[in-house]
Amino acid sequence: MNVVKKMLVLIIIALMASCQQSKKFKVFTEADIAIIPKPVNLQLGNGVFEFNDQTQFVISDDWQKEIASVLLDKFKTAAGWTLGVSEKAPRTNFIEFIVDKYLNDEAYELVVSSDKITINAKTYSGFLYGLESIRQLLPTEIESKTKLDQVDWVIPNLTIIDEPRFKWRGLHLDVARHFFEKEYILQTIDMLAMHKMNVFHFHLVDDQGWRIEIKKYPKLTEIGGFRNDQEDAHWDGRRVTTPEDDATYGGFYTQEDIKEIVAYAKSKGVRVVPEIEMPAHVMSAIASYPELSCFETPIGVPSGGVWPITEIYCAGKESTFEFLENVLLEVMELFPSEYIHVGGDEATKTNWEKCPHCQKRMKDEGLASVDELQSYFIKRMERFIASHDRKLIGWDEILEGGLAPEATVMSWRGVQGGVEAAKQGHDVVMTPTSHMYFDYYQGPQNEEPLAWGGYIPLSKVYEFDPVVETMTPAQAKHVLGGQANVWSEQIKTESHSQYMIYPRLAALSEAVWSPKESRDWDDFSKRILTLFERYEYLDINYAKSAYLVMADVQIDMDTKEASVSLKNEFTNADIRYTLNEDELSDNAIKYTEPLKINKTTTIHASLFKDDKPVGVPFNTTVAFHKAVGKKVTFKEIYDDRYQGDGEFGMVNTLRGTKNFQDGRWQAWLAKGMEAVVDLGEETPIHEVLVGTLENQGPGIYFPTAVRVYVSNDGNTYKEVGVEKRAFAKNPASDLKDFKVSFDEQSVRYVKVVAESLEKLPGAVGGVWLFVDEIIIN
């Protein structure tokens, strides 16, 4: 009996050992490794390193402990372990930092074996990036904010040799147009470190707000930090403010806040570059101290868009430069950054042309134009900044009139400014609107929160390369790297800001870190799904726009048949669809070719993963109504700039989107629309719908009324119904079908009159009326 018991014990021990062994030697493949940005070199080994409550961190000083705290804190929260820290390595089960003075500044080498993990690096940042790679090798549950059980805390044995391609890997955040609290700034810096980004460009000053405390000039924040609250109106549809207006929207960072932000950023390997705008984008400063402008006219801090920007610093007064130098002295005391950003963009210099102070300056300095006066302005500030061992950086407008000798150019109006600066021997940071403006849309506008009108999806960010192909090798060496810009005119909340930044920041991080030849969209689009899981644990409101299905609808007006193509950003995406009343489910049809439709049909579609729909489903109705393909005549033809689909643009089933430049809209400027649809013969009808768009920023307004008239002879009409809508402020972009229903009657001609608003203050270039379809049922 004792022998039997002994055998049972041995069998149990063997089984336990077998289970433990299988757990320890889980087989990893390269598909399991989802590090973003992709390392330069990664060699996968056999076996794993298992973290447990006895794992030690071997460190030699306080800054190594600070780096280790990233994982120490995460294990304490997610696993419930308080891991040990020691100066001497135990025999096994530890992570050790080893200084290697021969590595480049931000480089690291990570070696994982079953017994230990070593990170070799030369600098703080190198060790930090090595630890961030370990973090991304761990299960996504490491990001949990609550303790989790039944998680295998293992990472594969491997060797990574890694370093960034560019030394400037930045994110710009505008806090002037809409103010974000200090805690959000700190969280954003955390996310920069996670993505191995190293520059936070802090846009602290603009027309609509001054956000940094300057002790010598307290009115900058007392007055310039707040504005009249017009958040209920579109950014470009807000009235001009006066100094007497109540100013309740705003905020600013105290100098103690700034010190905390800068210190925290340093602990995350991130340098904070302050931007103090000049000579334009400074109406908040002029509202505080009118004497800084040419004509000293009192103004209010603007509540919304300003164009052109004519209220700028006076370049003729010595007091202007005294003010700016005093401001920058306090700024440089707070920010140890090598670079000080001075803006320099979008200055309309009409006041300089009339200002006696500016004209005298031009005469005294022998300047031939106001562009040269701006160059004088920037060169003078560059000398001052350089005298304090700092470097001036500005937007590419600082090239105009001649570039300051040591200035660095941030090229935003495309890449040409950067190319020109590099040709002149100046350093360059590339941040073109084509790829790097994260305030632009990243998905179909109908499904996205309000943004500026451009379109920069995740895949386009991934295509970005800071080095332009036409550059010579010598010019390319002047490219410091790349940066994304998040302008906040349309971004009112921190949640919306996150939505615009992530996951596009991940695509940028790989574009500026990884070797160009190693980048592969299909590979990245698989790895980023794991990052999405991390975002979920971190409560990051990331955009799922890459999941969204988009449709391209074409119609053959001869056969009256529509062809509907479905796609999204992922190559070979598993898109499935259903029609009409069928719900998206496991039985949805896999999309393989364009759908052919010849009757009114509703299409539901989604990307599927593991046989389940993911992201926001796509829904559209292709409506074949009684006016499709019929003749339409207009009392006054639509504007040449918005012709839609021409002759059949109002009766082709193709609906416009919130993107008013999508080619589906016909539009009228400063007038209404009167259209007559000839149905060809007497036809029983009971309803007319008119599709319209409102986007008050660029001056597009809903009609105030849509009236429908019918006739059988085309001469005598009777009104059968009207839908009215009074003007209302609208900060969003919206679509609306005006619907007029009536008792069924047989008619041949249908006249539709859409009445337009008269001109409104804030409308850009007059009031536009946009119509995409006249639907007759």
mmCIF file of N, CA and C in Angstrom, residues 96-199:
data_model
loop_
_atom_site.group_PDB
_atom_site.id
_atom_site.type_symbol
_atom_site.label_atom_id
_atom_site.label_comp_id
_atom_site.label_asym_id
_atom_site.label_seq_id
_atom_site.Cartn_x
_atom_site.Cartn_y
_atom_site.Cartn_z
ATOM 1 N N GLU A 96 18.545 43.410 -14.980
ATOM 2 C CA GLU A 96 19.725 44.209 -14.633
ATOM 3 C C GLU A 96 19.988 45.263 -15.693
ATOM 4 N N PHE A 97 20.334 46.468 -15.230
ATOM 5 C CA PHE A 97 20.747 47.557 -16.105
ATOM 6 C C PHE A 97 22.280 47.575 -16.171
ATOM 7 N N ILE A 98 22.818 47.603 -17.383
ATOM 8 C CA ILE A 98 24.271 47.614 -17.563
ATOM 9 C C ILE A 98 24.645 48.798 -18.452
ATOM 10 N N VAL A 99 25.487 49.679 -17.960
ATOM 11 C CA VAL A 99 25.918 50.852 -18.727
ATOM 12 C C VAL A 99 26.944 50.429 -19.771
ATOM 13 N N ASP A 100 26.673 50.816 -21.023
ATOM 14 C CA ASP A 100 27.579 50.526 -22.140
ATOM 15 C C ASP A 100 27.889 51.849 -22.835
ATOM 16 N N LYS A 101 29.063 52.404 -22.559
ATOM 17 C CA LYS A 101 29.414 53.731 -23.064
ATOM 18 C C LYS A 101 29.641 53.751 -24.568
ATOM 19 N N TYR A 102 29.687 52.581 -25.207
ATOM 20 C CA TYR A 102 29.939 52.529 -26.646
ATOM 21 C C TYR A 102 28.655 52.577 -27.481
ATOM 22 N N LEU A 103 27.513 52.498 -26.843
ATOM 23 C CA LEU A 103 26.257 52.593 -27.574
ATOM 24 C C LEU A 103 25.918 54.058 -27.852
ATOM 25 N N ASN A 104 25.090 54.290 -28.867
ATOM 26 C CA ASN A 104 24.615 55.642 -29.145
ATOM 27 C C ASN A 104 23.639 56.091 -28.060
ATOM 28 N N ASP A 105 23.373 57.384 -28.031
ATOM 29 C CA ASP A 105 22.669 57.977 -26.895
ATOM 30 C C ASP A 105 21.320 57.326 -26.573
ATOM 31 N N GLU A 106 20.481 57.078 -27.556
ATOM 32 C CA GLU A 106 19.152 56.530 -27.276
ATOM 33 C C GLU A 106 19.053 55.040 -27.601
ATOM 34 N N ALA A 107 20.166 54.423 -27.894
ATOM 35 C CA ALA A 107 20.178 53.006 -28.251
ATOM 36 C C ALA A 107 20.074 52.127 -27.009
ATOM 37 N N TYR A 108 19.629 50.905 -27.199
ATOM 38 C CA TYR A 108 19.621 49.919 -26.127
ATOM 39 C C TYR A 108 19.756 48.521 -26.711
ATOM 40 N N GLU A 109 20.255 47.622 -25.894
ATOM 41 C CA GLU A 109 20.292 46.201 -26.229
ATOM 42 C C GLU A 109 19.565 45.453 -25.128
ATOM 43 N N LEU A 110 18.603 44.656 -25.526
ATOM 44 C CA LEU A 110 17.793 43.893 -24.582
ATOM 45 C C LEU A 110 18.024 42.405 -24.822
ATOM 46 N N VAL A 111 18.477 41.698 -23.786
ATOM 47 C CA VAL A 111 18.714 40.257 -23.885
ATOM 48 C C VAL A 111 17.864 39.563 -22.824
ATOM 49 N N VAL A 112 16.962 38.698 -23.268
ATOM 50 C CA VAL A 112 16.081 37.955 -22.375
ATOM 51 C C VAL A 112 16.449 36.479 -22.440
ATOM 52 N N SER A 113 16.774 35.910 -21.312
ATOM 53 C CA SER A 113 16.989 34.460 -21.205
ATOM 54 C C SER A 113 16.077 33.941 -20.100
ATOM 55 N N SER A 114 16.040 32.641 -19.925
ATOM 56 C CA SER A 114 15.153 32.070 -18.912
ATOM 57 C C SER A 114 15.561 32.457 -17.502
ATOM 58 N N ASP A 115 16.844 32.806 -17.304
ATOM 59 C CA ASP A 115 17.346 33.123 -15.973
ATOM 60 C C ASP A 115 17.294 34.607 -15.645
ATOM 61 N N LYS A 116 17.492 35.449 -16.667
ATOM 62 C CA LYS A 116 17.616 36.871 -16.370
ATOM 63 C C LYS A 116 17.319 37.706 -17.610
ATOM 64 N N ILE A 117 17.163 39.007 -17.364
ATOM 65 C CA ILE A 117 16.995 39.996 -18.431
ATOM 66 C C ILE A 117 18.044 41.071 -18.220
ATOM 67 N N THR A 118 18.741 41.451 -19.284
ATOM 68 C CA THR A 118 19.689 42.556 -19.183
ATOM 69 C C THR A 118 19.329 43.627 -20.210
ATOM 70 N N ILE A 119 19.442 44.874 -19.757
ATOM 71 C CA ILE A 119 19.289 46.024 -20.650
ATOM 72 C C ILE A 119 20.619 46.756 -20.663
ATOM 73 N N ASN A 120 21.237 46.827 -21.819
ATOM 74 C CA ASN A 120 22.478 47.583 -21.996
ATOM 75 C C ASN A 120 22.134 48.913 -22.657
ATOM 76 N N ALA A 121 22.617 50.005 -22.105
ATOM 77 C CA ALA A 121 22.391 51.325 -22.698
ATOM 78 C C ALA A 121 23.438 52.283 -22.171
ATOM 79 N N LYS A 122 23.543 53.405 -22.851
ATOM 80 C CA LYS A 122 24.491 54.446 -22.449
ATOM 81 C C LYS A 122 23.813 55.537 -21.630
ATOM 82 N N THR A 123 22.556 55.813 -21.964
ATOM 83 C CA THR A 123 21.876 56.963 -21.373
ATOM 84 C C THR A 123 20.563 56.548 -20.708
ATOM 85 N N TYR A 124 20.020 57.494 -19.966
ATOM 86 C CA TYR A 124 18.725 57.320 -19.317
ATOM 87 C C TYR A 124 17.673 56.863 -20.328
ATOM 88 N N SER A 125 17.604 57.561 -21.462
ATOM 89 C CA SER A 125 16.578 57.244 -22.465
ATOM 90 C C SER A 125 16.739 55.830 -22.996
ATOM 91 N N GLY A 126 17.973 55.405 -23.228
ATOM 92 C CA GLY A 126 18.195 54.054 -23.729
ATOM 93 C C GLY A 126 17.635 53.002 -22.783
ATOM 94 N N PHE A 127 17.899 53.151 -21.483
ATOM 95 C CA PHE A 127 17.359 52.201 -20.507
ATOM 96 C C PHE A 127 15.828 52.265 -20.469
ATOM 97 N N LEU A 128 15.310 53.479 -20.548
ATOM 98 C CA LEU A 128 13.857 53.640 -20.532
ATOM 99 C C LEU A 128 13.214 52.918 -21.714
ATOM 100 N N TYR A 129 13.801 53.066 -22.902
ATOM 101 C CA TYR A 129 13.229 52.425 -24.086
ATOM 102 C C TYR A 129 13.343 50.904 -24.005
ATOM 103 N N GLY A 130 14.435 50.418 -23.419
ATOM 104 C CA GLY A 130 14.556 48.976 -23.221
ATOM 105 C C GLY A 130 13.450 48.457 -22.320
ATOM 106 N N LEU A 131 13.163 49.202 -21.255
ATOM 107 C CA LEU A 131 12.102 48.798 -20.337
ATOM 108 C C LEU A 131 10.737 48.880 -21.008
ATOM 109 N N GLU A 132 10.529 49.902 -21.846
ATOM 110 C CA GLU A 132 9.262 50.009 -22.570
ATOM 111 C C GLU A 132 9.077 48.828 -23.525
ATOM 112 N N SER A 133 10.162 48.310 -24.080
ATOM 113 C CA SER A 133 10.047 47.126 -24.938
ATOM 114 C C SER A 133 9.647 45.905 -24.115
ATOM 115 N N ILE A 134 10.216 45.768 -22.899
ATOM 116 C CA ILE A 134 9.790 44.675 -22.016
ATOM 117 C C ILE A 134 8.295 44.803 -21.729
ATOM 118 N N ARG A 135 7.872 46.014 -21.458
ATOM 119 C CA ARG A 135 6.446 46.272 -21.185
ATOM 120 C C ARG A 135 5.573 45.784 -22.339
ATOM 121 N N GLN A 136 6.006 46.040 -23.576
ATOM 122 C CA GLN A 136 5.200 45.623 -24.725
ATOM 123 C C GLN A 136 5.343 44.138 -25.040
ATOM 124 N N LEU A 137 6.358 43.480 -24.474
ATOM 125 C CA LEU A 137 6.459 42.019 -24.605
ATOM 126 C C LEU A 137 5.537 41.311 -23.623
ATOM 127 N N LEU A 138 5.254 41.961 -22.499
ATOM 128 C CA LEU A 138 4.381 41.376 -21.496
ATOM 129 C C LEU A 138 2.934 41.311 -21.988
ATOM 130 N N PRO A 139 2.134 40.435 -21.390
ATOM 131 C CA PRO A 139 0.710 40.412 -21.763
ATOM 132 C C PRO A 139 0.089 41.790 -21.580
ATOM 133 N N THR A 140 -0.916 42.082 -22.383
ATOM 134 C CA THR A 140 -1.554 43.398 -22.326
ATOM 135 C C THR A 140 -2.171 43.666 -20.962
ATOM 136 N N GLU A 141 -2.423 42.618 -20.186
ATOM 137 C CA GLU A 141 -2.991 42.790 -18.853
ATOM 138 C C GLU A 141 -2.077 43.583 -17.917
ATOM 139 N N ILE A 142 -0.799 43.739 -18.285
ATOM 140 C CA ILE A 142 0.112 44.519 -17.452
ATOM 141 C C ILE A 142 -0.362 45.971 -17.327
ATOM 142 N N GLU A 143 -1.200 46.415 -18.258
ATOM 143 C CA GLU A 143 -1.711 47.793 -18.235
ATOM 144 C C GLU A 143 -2.955 47.936 -17.358
ATOM 145 N N SER A 144 -3.418 46.824 -16.785
ATOM 146 C CA SER A 144 -4.654 46.857 -16.007
ATOM 147 C C SER A 144 -4.516 47.780 -14.793
ATOM 148 N N LYS A 145 -5.613 48.428 -14.460
ATOM 149 C CA LYS A 145 -5.642 49.296 -13.285
ATOM 150 C C LYS A 145 -6.215 48.578 -12.060
ATOM 151 N N THR A 146 -6.473 47.275 -12.205
ATOM 152 C CA THR A 146 -6.913 46.443 -11.085
ATOM 153 C C THR A 146 -6.151 45.126 -11.132
ATOM 154 N N LYS A 147 -6.089 44.449 -9.998
ATOM 155 C CA LYS A 147 -5.372 43.176 -9.901
ATOM 156 C C LYS A 147 -6.096 42.097 -10.703
ATOM 157 N N LEU A 148 -5.311 41.328 -11.467
ATOM 158 C CA LEU A 148 -5.859 40.255 -12.291
ATOM 159 C C LEU A 148 -5.218 38.931 -11.895
ATOM 160 N N ASP A 149 -6.012 37.878 -11.896
ATOM 161 C CA ASP A 149 -5.507 36.537 -11.603
ATOM 162 C C ASP A 149 -5.411 35.736 -12.895
ATOM 163 N N GLN A 150 -4.751 34.598 -12.782
ATOM 164 C CA GLN A 150 -4.646 33.645 -13.893
ATOM 165 C C GLN A 150 -3.978 34.256 -15.127
ATOM 166 N N VAL A 151 -2.964 35.079 -14.917
ATOM 167 C CA VAL A 151 -2.200 35.641 -16.034
ATOM 168 C C VAL A 151 -0.791 35.051 -16.004
ATOM 169 N N ASP A 152 -0.335 34.550 -17.130
ATOM 170 C CA ASP A 152 1.038 34.063 -17.236
ATOM 171 C C ASP A 152 1.938 35.253 -17.569
ATOM 172 N N TRP A 153 2.703 35.722 -16.587
ATOM 173 C CA TRP A 153 3.552 36.900 -16.769
ATOM 174 C C TRP A 153 4.891 36.459 -17.362
ATOM 175 N N VAL A 154 4.858 36.076 -18.621
ATOM 176 C CA VAL A 154 6.060 35.571 -19.286
ATOM 177 C C VAL A 154 6.333 36.374 -20.544
ATOM 178 N N ILE A 155 7.599 36.465 -20.895
ATOM 179 C CA ILE A 155 8.013 37.063 -22.165
ATOM 180 C C ILE A 155 8.989 36.114 -22.839
ATOM 181 N N PRO A 156 9.092 36.164 -24.166
ATOM 182 C CA PRO A 156 9.960 35.219 -24.870
ATOM 183 C C PRO A 156 11.434 35.553 -24.697
ATOM 184 N N ASN A 157 12.249 34.523 -24.723
ATOM 185 C CA ASN A 157 13.692 34.731 -24.784
ATOM 186 C C ASN A 157 14.040 35.304 -26.149
ATOM 187 N N LEU A 158 14.790 36.382 -26.134
ATOM 188 C CA LEU A 158 15.132 37.039 -27.401
ATOM 189 C C LEU A 158 16.276 38.019 -27.179
ATOM 190 N N THR A 159 16.758 38.557 -28.289
ATOM 191 C CA THR A 159 17.748 39.624 -28.266
ATOM 192 C C THR A 159 17.266 40.745 -29.180
ATOM 193 N N ILE A 160 17.240 41.963 -28.641
ATOM 194 C CA ILE A 160 16.862 43.143 -29.433
ATOM 195 C C ILE A 160 18.032 44.116 -29.421
ATOM 196 N N ILE A 161 18.414 44.560 -30.599
ATOM 197 C CA ILE A 161 19.388 45.650 -30.755
ATOM 198 C C ILE A 161 18.644 46.781 -31.456
ATOM 199 N N ASP A 162 18.539 47.923 -30.801
ATOM 200 C CA ASP A 162 17.576 48.909 -31.275
ATOM 201 C C ASP A 162 18.065 50.325 -31.010
ATOM 202 N N GLU A 163 17.720 51.227 -31.913
ATOM 203 C CA GLU A 163 17.945 52.658 -31.730
ATOM 204 C C GLU A 163 17.102 53.411 -32.735
ATOM 205 N N PRO A 164 16.785 54.684 -32.454
ATOM 206 C CA PRO A 164 15.914 55.437 -33.357
ATOM 207 C C PRO A 164 16.636 55.910 -34.612
ATOM 208 N N ARG A 165 15.852 56.027 -35.683
ATOM 209 C CA ARG A 165 16.393 56.564 -36.940
ATOM 210 C C ARG A 165 16.588 58.077 -36.839
ATOM 211 N N PHE A 166 15.657 58.777 -36.146
ATOM 212 C CA PHE A 166 15.724 60.240 -36.039
ATOM 213 C C PHE A 166 15.764 60.653 -34.567
ATOM 214 N N LYS A 167 16.413 61.781 -34.311
ATOM 215 C CA LYS A 167 16.528 62.238 -32.925
ATOM 216 C C LYS A 167 15.403 63.173 -32.502
ATOM 217 N N TRP A 168 14.586 63.655 -33.444
ATOM 218 C CA TRP A 168 13.412 64.479 -33.096
ATOM 219 C C TRP A 168 12.172 63.672 -33.452
ATOM 220 N N ARG A 169 11.471 63.209 -32.408
ATOM 221 C CA ARG A 169 10.267 62.397 -32.592
ATOM 222 C C ARG A 169 9.188 63.046 -31.722
ATOM 223 N N GLY A 170 8.443 63.944 -32.346
ATOM 224 C CA GLY A 170 7.669 64.866 -31.537
ATOM 225 C C GLY A 170 6.166 64.841 -31.709
ATOM 226 N N LEU A 171 5.512 65.413 -30.710
ATOM 227 C CA LEU A 171 4.078 65.689 -30.739
ATOM 228 C C LEU A 171 3.874 67.123 -30.280
ATOM 229 N N HIS A 172 3.141 67.893 -31.081
ATOM 230 C CA HIS A 172 2.778 69.273 -30.747
ATOM 231 C C HIS A 172 1.343 69.277 -30.236
ATOM 232 N N LEU A 173 1.117 69.984 -29.140
ATOM 233 C CA LEU A 173 -0.230 70.102 -28.598
ATOM 234 C C LEU A 173 -0.547 71.566 -28.357
ATOM 235 N N ASP A 174 -1.633 72.011 -28.977
ATOM 236 C CA ASP A 174 -2.118 73.384 -28.851
ATOM 237 C C ASP A 174 -3.059 73.451 -27.642
ATOM 238 N N VAL A 175 -2.640 74.190 -26.623
ATOM 239 C CA VAL A 175 -3.501 74.389 -25.443
ATOM 240 C C VAL A 175 -4.040 75.812 -25.383
ATOM 241 N N ALA A 176 -3.772 76.598 -26.428
ATOM 242 C CA ALA A 176 -4.214 77.990 -26.456
ATOM 243 C C ALA A 176 -5.661 78.101 -26.920
ATOM 244 N N ARG A 177 -6.017 77.373 -27.983
ATOM 245 C CA ARG A 177 -7.386 77.458 -28.515
ATOM 246 C C ARG A 177 -8.377 76.814 -27.537
ATOM 247 N N HIS A 178 -8.027 75.655 -27.015
ATOM 248 C CA HIS A 178 -8.782 75.061 -25.916
ATOM 249 C C HIS A 178 -7.789 74.595 -24.866
ATOM 250 N N PHE A 179 -8.109 74.897 -23.615
ATOM 251 C CA PHE A 179 -7.192 74.658 -22.516
ATOM 252 C C PHE A 179 -7.379 73.256 -21.952
ATOM 253 N N PHE A 180 -6.253 72.562 -21.700
ATOM 254 C CA PHE A 180 -6.285 71.231 -21.105
ATOM 255 C C PHE A 180 -5.538 71.261 -19.770
ATOM 256 N N GLU A 181 -6.070 70.552 -18.802
ATOM 257 C CA GLU A 181 -5.513 70.590 -17.457
ATOM 258 C C GLU A 181 -4.134 69.936 -17.396
ATOM 259 N N LYS A 182 -3.384 70.303 -16.356
ATOM 260 C CA LYS A 182 -2.023 69.787 -16.162
ATOM 261 C C LYS A 182 -1.993 68.261 -16.157
ATOM 262 N N GLU A 183 -2.966 67.634 -15.531
ATOM 263 C CA GLU A 183 -2.984 66.175 -15.425
ATOM 264 C C GLU A 183 -3.037 65.522 -16.800
ATOM 265 N N TYR A 184 -3.753 66.140 -17.728
ATOM 266 C CA TYR A 184 -3.804 65.584 -19.088
ATOM 267 C C TYR A 184 -2.455 65.728 -19.778
ATOM 268 N N ILE A 185 -1.768 66.819 -19.536
ATOM 269 C CA ILE A 185 -0.439 67.003 -20.116
ATOM 270 C C ILE A 185 0.499 65.908 -19.610
ATOM 271 N N LEU A 186 0.444 65.619 -18.322
ATOM 272 C CA LEU A 186 1.300 64.575 -17.754
ATOM 273 C C LEU A 186 0.963 63.210 -18.346
ATOM 274 N N GLN A 187 -0.319 62.940 -18.522
ATOM 275 C CA GLN A 187 -0.725 61.668 -19.127
ATOM 276 C C GLN A 187 -0.233 61.567 -20.569
ATOM 277 N N THR A 188 -0.296 62.670 -21.313
ATOM 278 C CA THR A 188 0.183 62.675 -22.689
ATOM 279 C C THR A 188 1.680 62.383 -22.742
ATOM 280 N N ILE A 189 2.426 62.933 -21.798
ATOM 281 C CA ILE A 189 3.865 62.663 -21.729
ATOM 282 C C ILE A 189 4.117 61.185 -21.436
ATOM 283 N N ASP A 190 3.311 60.587 -20.555
ATOM 284 C CA ASP A 190 3.393 59.138 -20.320
ATOM 285 C C ASP A 190 3.262 58.360 -21.621
ATOM 286 N N MET A 191 2.287 58.751 -22.424
ATOM 287 C CA MET A 191 2.031 58.028 -23.676
ATOM 288 C C MET A 191 3.141 58.254 -24.691
ATOM 289 N N LEU A 192 3.748 59.434 -24.681
ATOM 290 C CA LEU A 192 4.895 59.666 -25.553
ATOM 291 C C LEU A 192 6.014 58.686 -25.219
ATOM 292 N N ALA A 193 6.306 58.518 -23.932
ATOM 293 C CA ALA A 193 7.356 57.588 -23.522
ATOM 294 C C ALA A 193 7.020 56.168 -23.932
ATOM 295 N N MET A 194 5.775 55.773 -23.773
ATOM 296 C CA MET A 194 5.358 54.424 -24.156
ATOM 297 C C MET A 194 5.622 54.164 -25.637
ATOM 298 N N HIS A 195 5.481 55.203 -26.456
ATOM 299 C CA HIS A 195 5.690 55.078 -27.901
ATOM 300 C C HIS A 195 7.122 55.441 -28.322
ATOM 301 N N LYS A 196 7.994 55.635 -27.348
ATOM 302 C CA LYS A 196 9.406 55.983 -27.600
ATOM 303 C C LYS A 196 9.539 57.307 -28.365
ATOM 304 N N MET A 197 8.642 58.235 -28.083
ATOM 305 C CA MET A 197 8.736 59.594 -28.615
ATOM 306 C C MET A 197 9.467 60.461 -27.597
ATOM 307 N N ASN A 198 10.145 61.505 -28.064
ATOM 308 C CA ASN A 198 11.013 62.229 -27.122
ATOM 309 C C ASN A 198 10.873 63.747 -27.116
ATOM 310 N N VAL A 199 9.903 64.313 -27.862
ATOM 311 C CA VAL A 199 9.712 65.768 -27.855
ATOM 312 C C VAL A 199 8.230 66.076 -27.643
#
